[in-house]
Coordinates of C-alpha atoms and ligand atoms in Angstrom, one line a residue:
M1 CA -45.0 25.6 2.0
E2 CA -45.8 23.0 -0.8
M3 CA -43.1 20.7 -1.9
A4 CA -44.3 20.9 -5.6
D5 CA -43.7 24.7 -5.5
L6 CA -39.9 24.0 -4.3
I7 CA -39.4 21.5 -7.0
R8 CA -40.9 24.0 -9.5
I9 CA -38.5 26.7 -8.6
K10 CA -35.6 24.4 -9.1
R11 CA -36.8 22.7 -12.2
D12 CA -37.0 26.0 -13.8
G13 CA -33.6 27.1 -12.7
G14 CA -34.4 29.3 -9.9
R15 CA -32.7 29.8 -6.6
L16 CA -34.3 28.2 -3.4
G17 CA -34.9 30.6 -0.5
D18 CA -33.0 30.1 2.7
E19 CA -36.2 29.1 4.6
Q20 CA -37.4 26.8 1.9
I21 CA -34.1 25.0 1.9
R22 CA -34.2 24.8 6.0
W23 CA -37.7 23.6 5.6
F24 CA -37.0 20.8 3.0
V25 CA -33.7 19.4 4.6
E26 CA -35.5 19.4 8.2
R27 CA -38.6 17.6 6.7
F28 CA -36.6 15.1 4.6
T29 CA -34.5 14.1 7.6
A30 CA -37.4 13.5 9.6
D31 CA -38.9 11.2 6.7
E32 CA -41.7 13.7 6.2
I33 CA -41.1 14.1 2.4
P34 CA -42.4 11.3 0.1
D35 CA -39.4 9.8 -1.8
E36 CA -40.8 10.7 -5.1
Q37 CA -40.7 14.4 -4.2
A38 CA -37.4 14.4 -2.6
A39 CA -36.2 12.4 -5.8
A40 CA -37.5 15.1 -8.1
M41 CA -35.8 17.7 -6.1
L42 CA -32.5 16.0 -6.1
M43 CA -32.9 15.6 -10.0
A44 CA -33.8 19.2 -10.5
I45 CA -30.7 20.1 -8.5
Y46 CA -28.5 17.6 -10.5
L47 CA -29.7 19.3 -13.9
R48 CA -29.8 23.0 -12.7
G49 CA -27.1 23.1 -10.2
M50 CA -27.0 25.5 -7.3
Q51 CA -25.8 29.2 -6.8
S52 CA -23.0 29.6 -4.3
G53 CA -25.3 31.3 -1.5
E54 CA -27.9 28.7 -2.0
L55 CA -25.4 25.9 -1.6
N56 CA -23.9 27.3 1.7
V57 CA -27.4 27.4 3.2
W58 CA -28.1 24.0 1.9
T59 CA -24.9 22.5 3.4
Q60 CA -25.7 24.5 6.8
A61 CA -29.0 22.9 6.9
M62 CA -27.4 19.5 6.5
I63 CA -25.1 20.3 9.3
D64 CA -28.0 21.3 11.4
S65 CA -29.7 18.1 10.9
G66 CA -27.5 16.5 13.6
D67 CA -24.8 16.9 16.1
T68 CA -21.7 19.1 16.1
L69 CA -18.7 18.1 17.8
D70 CA -17.1 20.4 20.2
L71 CA -13.3 20.2 20.1
S72 CA -12.7 23.6 21.9
G73 CA -11.3 21.6 25.0
V74 CA -8.4 20.0 22.9
G75 CA -5.9 22.7 23.5
R76 CA -4.1 22.4 19.9
P77 CA -5.2 23.6 16.6
T78 CA -7.4 21.1 15.0
V79 CA -6.9 20.1 11.2
D80 CA -8.2 17.2 9.3
K81 CA -7.9 15.8 5.8
H82 CA -10.5 14.3 3.4
S83 CA -9.8 12.2 0.3
T84 CA -12.5 11.6 -2.3
G85 CA -11.2 8.0 -2.4
G86 CA -8.6 6.1 -4.5
V87 CA -6.9 2.8 -4.9
G88 CA -4.1 2.2 -2.3
D89 CA -4.9 5.5 -0.5
K90 CA -3.5 4.8 2.8
V91 CA -2.5 8.2 3.3
S92 CA -4.6 8.8 6.6
L93 CA -2.7 5.9 8.4
I94 CA 0.4 7.8 8.2
L95 CA -1.0 11.5 7.9
V96 CA -2.9 11.4 11.4
P97 CA 0.1 10.6 13.6
L98 CA 2.5 12.7 11.2
V99 CA 0.2 15.9 11.6
A100 CA -0.1 15.2 15.5
A101 CA 3.7 14.8 15.7
C102 CA 3.9 18.5 14.4
G103 CA 1.7 19.7 17.2
A104 CA -1.7 19.8 15.7
A105 CA -4.9 17.7 16.6
V106 CA -6.4 15.6 13.7
P107 CA -9.9 14.5 14.4
Q108 CA -10.4 11.9 11.5
L109 CA -13.8 10.7 11.2
S110 CA -13.4 7.8 8.4
G111 CA -15.6 5.7 6.6
R112 CA -15.6 2.0 5.2
G113 CA -14.9 1.1 1.7
L114 CA -17.4 0.4 -0.7
G115 CA -16.6 -0.9 -4.3
H116 CA -13.2 -0.6 -5.7
T117 CA -11.9 2.0 -3.2
G118 CA -10.8 0.9 0.4
G119 CA -11.8 2.5 3.7
T120 CA -9.5 3.6 6.3
L121 CA -11.5 1.9 9.0
D122 CA -11.5 -1.6 7.3
K123 CA -7.7 -1.2 6.9
L124 CA -7.0 -0.4 10.6
E125 CA -9.4 -3.2 11.8
A126 CA -6.6 -5.7 10.4
I127 CA -4.8 -4.9 13.5
P128 CA -5.7 -7.1 16.2
G129 CA -8.0 -5.5 18.9
W130 CA -8.1 -2.0 17.1
S131 CA -11.5 -0.5 17.4
P132 CA -13.0 2.7 15.7
D133 CA -15.2 3.3 18.5
L134 CA -14.6 6.2 21.0
S135 CA -17.0 8.2 22.9
P136 CA -17.1 11.9 22.4
D137 CA -15.3 12.6 25.7
A138 CA -12.6 9.9 25.0
M139 CA -12.1 11.6 21.5
V140 CA -11.5 14.9 23.2
T141 CA -9.1 13.4 25.7
Q142 CA -7.1 11.3 23.0
L143 CA -7.0 14.3 20.7
R144 CA -5.4 16.5 23.6
D145 CA -3.1 13.9 24.9
V146 CA -2.0 11.9 21.7
G147 CA -3.2 14.4 19.1
G148 CA -5.0 12.2 16.7
I149 CA -8.0 9.8 16.6
I150 CA -9.4 7.7 13.7
V151 CA -13.1 6.9 14.4
G152 CA -15.9 5.9 12.6
A153 CA -18.6 8.8 11.9
T154 CA -21.6 8.4 14.0
A155 CA -25.0 8.4 12.9
D156 CA -25.7 11.6 14.6
I157 CA -23.4 13.6 12.3
A158 CA -25.3 15.2 9.3
P159 CA -28.0 12.4 9.2
A160 CA -29.6 14.3 6.3
D161 CA -26.7 13.3 4.3
R162 CA -27.1 9.6 5.1
R163 CA -30.7 9.5 3.9
M164 CA -29.9 11.8 0.7
Y165 CA -27.0 9.7 -0.2
A166 CA -29.1 6.4 -0.2
L167 CA -31.8 8.4 -2.4
R168 CA -29.3 9.7 -4.6
D169 CA -27.7 6.3 -5.2
V170 CA -30.8 4.9 -6.7
T171 CA -31.9 8.0 -8.5
A172 CA -28.5 8.6 -10.7
T173 CA -28.0 11.8 -8.7
V174 CA -24.6 11.0 -7.1
D175 CA -22.7 12.7 -9.7
S176 CA -23.7 16.1 -9.1
I177 CA -21.1 18.8 -7.9
P178 CA -23.3 20.8 -5.5
L179 CA -24.6 17.4 -3.9
I180 CA -21.0 16.0 -3.5
A181 CA -19.7 19.1 -2.2
S182 CA -22.4 19.5 0.4
S183 CA -22.4 15.8 1.4
I184 CA -18.6 15.9 2.0
M185 CA -18.4 19.3 3.6
S186 CA -21.4 19.0 6.0
K187 CA -19.9 15.8 7.6
K188 CA -16.5 17.6 7.9
I189 CA -17.8 20.9 9.2
A190 CA -19.8 19.2 11.8
E191 CA -16.8 17.4 13.1
G192 CA -15.7 20.6 14.5
T193 CA -12.3 20.9 12.9
D194 CA -10.7 24.5 12.5
A195 CA -9.0 23.7 9.2
L196 CA -9.5 21.1 6.5
V197 CA -7.2 19.9 3.5
L198 CA -9.0 18.1 0.9
D199 CA -7.4 15.4 -1.4
V200 CA -9.5 15.7 -4.6
K201 CA -8.6 12.9 -7.0
F202 CA -8.9 12.6 -10.7
G203 CA -8.0 9.9 -13.0
S204 CA -9.1 6.3 -13.6
G205 CA -9.2 5.2 -10.2
A206 CA -11.1 8.3 -8.9
F207 CA -14.7 9.0 -8.2
L208 CA -14.5 12.0 -10.5
R209 CA -12.4 10.9 -13.4
E210 CA -12.0 14.2 -15.4
I211 CA -9.6 16.7 -14.0
D212 CA -12.0 19.7 -14.9
R213 CA -14.8 18.1 -12.9
A214 CA -12.3 17.4 -9.9
R215 CA -11.2 21.0 -10.1
E216 CA -14.6 22.3 -10.1
A217 CA -15.5 20.1 -7.0
A218 CA -12.5 21.1 -5.1
A219 CA -13.1 24.9 -5.8
T220 CA -16.7 24.6 -4.6
M221 CA -15.7 22.7 -1.3
V222 CA -12.9 25.2 -0.5
R223 CA -15.5 28.0 -1.0
I224 CA -18.0 26.1 1.3
G225 CA -15.5 25.4 3.9
N226 CA -14.1 29.0 4.2
A227 CA -17.7 30.4 4.1
H228 CA -18.2 28.4 7.2
G229 CA -15.1 29.6 9.1
V230 CA -13.1 26.3 8.3
R231 CA -9.8 27.2 6.8
T232 CA -10.0 24.9 3.7
S233 CA -7.5 24.1 0.8
A234 CA -7.5 21.4 -1.7
L235 CA -4.7 19.3 -3.4
L236 CA -5.8 18.1 -6.9
T237 CA -4.1 14.7 -7.2
N238 CA -3.7 12.0 -10.0
M239 CA -5.3 8.6 -9.5
D240 CA -4.5 7.0 -12.7
T241 CA -2.4 4.4 -10.9
V242 CA -2.3 2.7 -7.6
L243 CA -0.9 5.0 -4.7
G244 CA 2.2 3.2 -3.3
R245 CA 2.2 -0.6 -4.1
A246 CA -0.3 -2.1 -1.7
A247 CA -4.0 -2.1 -2.2
G248 CA -6.0 -4.1 0.3
N249 CA -6.3 -3.9 4.2
A250 CA -3.4 -5.4 6.2
V251 CA -1.1 -4.8 3.2
E252 CA -1.7 -1.1 3.3
V253 CA -1.2 -1.0 7.1
R254 CA 2.1 -2.6 6.5
E255 CA 3.1 -0.2 3.8
S256 CA 2.0 2.7 6.1
I257 CA 4.1 1.4 8.8
D258 CA 7.2 1.3 6.3
V259 CA 6.6 4.9 5.5
L260 CA 6.5 5.8 9.1
E261 CA 9.8 3.9 9.7
G262 CA 11.3 6.0 6.8
G263 CA 11.0 3.6 3.8
G264 CA 8.1 2.9 1.7
P265 CA 7.2 4.0 -1.9
A266 CA 8.3 7.3 -3.0
D267 CA 4.7 8.6 -4.5
L268 CA 3.2 7.7 -1.1
V269 CA 5.7 9.6 0.9
E270 CA 5.6 12.6 -1.6
L271 CA 1.8 12.8 -1.3
T272 CA 1.8 12.3 2.3
L273 CA 4.2 15.1 2.9
A274 CA 2.5 17.6 0.5
L275 CA -0.8 17.0 2.5
A276 CA 0.9 17.3 5.9
R277 CA 2.8 20.5 4.8
E278 CA -0.5 21.9 3.8
M279 CA -2.5 21.1 6.9
V280 CA 0.7 22.2 9.2
S281 CA 0.5 25.6 7.5
L282 CA -3.6 25.8 7.9
A283 CA -3.1 24.9 11.6
G284 CA -0.6 27.9 11.8
L285 CA 2.3 25.7 13.2
D286 CA 5.8 26.0 11.6
S287 CA 7.1 22.2 12.2
D288 CA 8.4 20.5 9.0
P289 CA 6.5 17.3 8.8
A290 CA 9.7 15.6 6.9
D291 CA 11.6 16.1 10.2
A292 CA 8.7 14.5 12.1
L293 CA 8.9 11.5 9.8
A294 CA 12.8 11.3 9.9
S295 CA 13.2 11.5 13.6
G296 CA 10.6 8.6 14.4
R297 CA 8.4 10.9 16.2
A298 CA 5.4 10.2 13.8
R299 CA 5.9 6.5 14.3
E300 CA 5.8 6.9 17.9
V301 CA 2.6 8.7 17.8
F302 CA 1.2 6.1 15.3
D303 CA 1.8 3.4 18.2
E304 CA 0.2 5.7 20.7
I305 CA -3.0 6.1 18.5
I306 CA -3.2 2.2 17.7
A307 CA -2.7 1.4 21.5
A308 CA -5.1 4.1 22.6
Q309 CA -8.0 2.6 20.6
G310 CA -7.2 -1.1 21.6
G311 CA -4.9 -2.2 19.0
D312 CA -2.0 -4.6 19.5
L313 CA 0.8 -4.5 16.8
S314 CA 2.9 -7.0 18.8
K315 CA 0.7 -9.6 17.7
G316 CA 1.8 -9.1 13.9
L317 CA -0.6 -8.5 10.9
P318 CA -2.7 -11.5 9.5
E319 CA -1.1 -13.0 6.4
A320 CA -3.0 -14.4 3.4
A321 CA -2.7 -18.3 3.0
H322 CA -2.7 -18.2 -0.7
R323 CA -0.9 -16.1 -3.4
I324 CA -0.3 -16.0 -7.0
T325 CA 1.4 -13.6 -9.4
V326 CA 0.6 -12.1 -12.9
E327 CA 3.6 -11.9 -15.0
A328 CA 4.7 -9.6 -17.9
A329 CA 3.7 -10.7 -21.3
E330 CA 6.8 -8.9 -22.9
S331 CA 10.1 -7.2 -21.7
G332 CA 10.0 -3.4 -21.7
Y333 CA 8.8 -0.6 -19.3
I334 CA 5.3 -0.3 -17.5
T335 CA 3.7 2.4 -19.1
R336 CA 0.2 2.0 -17.4
L337 CA -1.0 0.2 -14.3
D338 CA -4.8 0.9 -14.2
A339 CA -5.7 1.7 -10.6
R340 CA -9.5 1.0 -11.3
S341 CA -8.8 -2.6 -12.4
V342 CA -6.3 -3.2 -9.5
G343 CA -9.1 -1.8 -7.1
I344 CA -11.6 -4.0 -8.6
A345 CA -9.3 -6.9 -8.3
A346 CA -8.6 -6.4 -4.6
W347 CA -12.2 -5.9 -3.9
R348 CA -12.9 -9.4 -5.7
L349 CA -10.2 -11.0 -3.8
G350 CA -12.2 -10.1 -0.6
A351 CA -10.7 -6.7 0.4
G352 CA -13.7 -4.6 -0.4
R353 CA -17.4 -5.1 -0.1
S354 CA -20.5 -4.7 -2.5
R355 CA -23.1 -4.1 0.2
K356 CA -22.6 -1.9 3.4
Q357 CA -23.3 -4.9 5.6
D358 CA -20.8 -7.2 3.8
P359 CA -17.7 -8.4 6.0
V360 CA -14.2 -7.7 4.4
S361 CA -11.1 -10.0 4.5
P362 CA -8.0 -8.3 6.3
V363 CA -5.6 -10.3 4.2
A364 CA -6.8 -10.1 0.8
G365 CA -5.2 -7.6 -1.6
V366 CA -2.9 -6.8 -4.5
I367 CA 0.8 -6.0 -4.4
C368 CA 2.2 -3.9 -7.4
L369 CA 5.7 -5.4 -7.7
R370 CA 6.3 -3.2 -10.8
K371 CA 4.9 0.2 -11.3
P372 CA 4.8 2.7 -14.2
G373 CA 8.3 3.7 -15.1
E374 CA 9.8 0.5 -14.0
R375 CA 11.6 -1.9 -16.2
V376 CA 10.2 -5.6 -16.4
S377 CA 11.5 -8.7 -18.4
A378 CA 8.9 -11.0 -20.1
G379 CA 7.6 -13.7 -17.6
E380 CA 8.7 -11.6 -14.5
P381 CA 6.0 -11.1 -12.0
V382 CA 4.3 -7.7 -12.1
L383 CA 1.3 -8.2 -9.6
E384 CA 0.8 -10.4 -6.9
L385 CA -2.7 -11.3 -5.7
R386 CA -3.5 -12.4 -2.0
T387 CA -6.6 -14.1 -0.7
H388 CA -7.9 -16.2 2.1
D389 CA -10.1 -18.0 -0.6
P390 CA -8.5 -19.3 -3.8
D391 CA -11.9 -19.8 -5.6
R392 CA -11.5 -15.9 -5.9
F393 CA -8.5 -15.8 -8.0
A394 CA -10.1 -16.3 -11.4
A395 CA -12.5 -13.2 -11.0
A396 CA -9.6 -10.9 -9.9
E397 CA -7.4 -12.2 -12.7
A398 CA -10.0 -11.6 -15.2
V399 CA -10.3 -7.9 -14.5
L400 CA -6.5 -7.4 -14.5
V401 CA -6.2 -8.8 -18.3
D402 CA -5.8 -5.2 -20.0
A403 CA -4.6 -3.6 -16.6
V404 CA -1.0 -3.4 -17.6
A405 CA 0.7 -1.9 -20.5
I406 CA 4.4 -2.4 -21.4
G407 CA 6.2 -0.3 -24.0
P408 CA 9.8 -0.1 -25.3
E409 CA 10.4 3.3 -23.5
P410 CA 9.2 4.9 -20.1
S411 CA 6.2 7.1 -20.7
T412 CA 6.4 10.6 -19.2
P413 CA 5.3 10.5 -15.7
H414 CA 2.4 12.8 -14.5
P415 CA 2.9 14.9 -11.7
L416 CA 1.2 13.5 -8.7
V417 CA 0.1 16.8 -7.1
A418 CA -1.5 18.7 -10.3
D419 CA -2.6 21.9 -8.3
I420 CA -3.4 23.3 -5.0
I421 CA -6.7 25.4 -4.6
R422 CA -6.7 27.7 -1.9
Ligands
URA1 N1 -18.4 11.2 -0.6 C1 -19.4 11.7 0.1 O1 -19.3 11.5 1.3 N2 -20.5 12.1 -0.5 C2 -20.7 12.2 -1.8 O2 -21.7 12.7 -2.3 C3 -19.6 11.6 -2.7 C4 -18.6 11.0 -2.1

């Protein structure tokens, strides 16, 4: 097979054959295809797209590039959630114990934050002693006994994706729906879950800002999941503003515990319960997640998961040494609080990283003291910025200059869950 022939087929808008796809992905993973040819193929896919059957074979080849977890010994229905990432998105921290408390097993393989969106592992590492590393045997045992794990994805799950993502990043081909969908779904299918709920975000803080693109990505991923025997559905959710009030690491753990204790911000509770209901339904269970939250059972499972992975909440969460506030310029209602700007501010305060190898600060972050729809008087604080390093305040404040809009009337709120795609 000649790589130039495969590139030509895609360049001219044709469909790659099943054997051709498997040949390319196998050799690409083994580093046997020069980057210039692989990059040309990715650009041809970016420009020409992929047919649905072609994309299924492509996704399967990416799954086959590495290991697949065997969760058959877990003894409970398995169901997971994947979010395309947003600012203040700490839903996994609440959802994993909540759905486990409803009787399912949630094998959450998570990542770290990059850029303005945070990562679940970075957040949980703010808890003293907590570790994202579990052996495959320990994962199955914890899923069976406790019902949930939150661990780092290993290098052996869909290694083709790791290499391909690095090349997409430097060739302006990240933003392609078939490439995004196969990247996400290959990792999720390889993790061995029976069912999957996707939280596909749109809006200023989202990876795909326009709702139509988010909808197309969601429908594509739902199709791939179901074609691979994983019962899959997607919620299309608004990410114009921060989810909840906290964006950072320890501050998001604190807010998640508030929800597990029956409090917390209403939007965070609403989205978590909507995702939990969909997961419980796909798992074939008839428990009501609202009951598991209200009874305190989800909080107990959270403690069990944290303790099983070495975390010690009795030591408390770390606190920032330095805090400042951003005040309202006028009186009125908050009509906009831009998610992306708050995410970038939290990142500049130290909560996020620019390069994969950078450390993150557990204490840095932004607290939204006021959110869209709430009243504020001139001079009252709207945002609180926290950091370990006061030299970071100026850069964080600079990105927030136009982040808050105040008007005389509250604006009509957008529904948080715009649609469900099954
Ligand atoms: N997240 C992924 O895992 N892959 C993509 O391509 C985009 C977002």
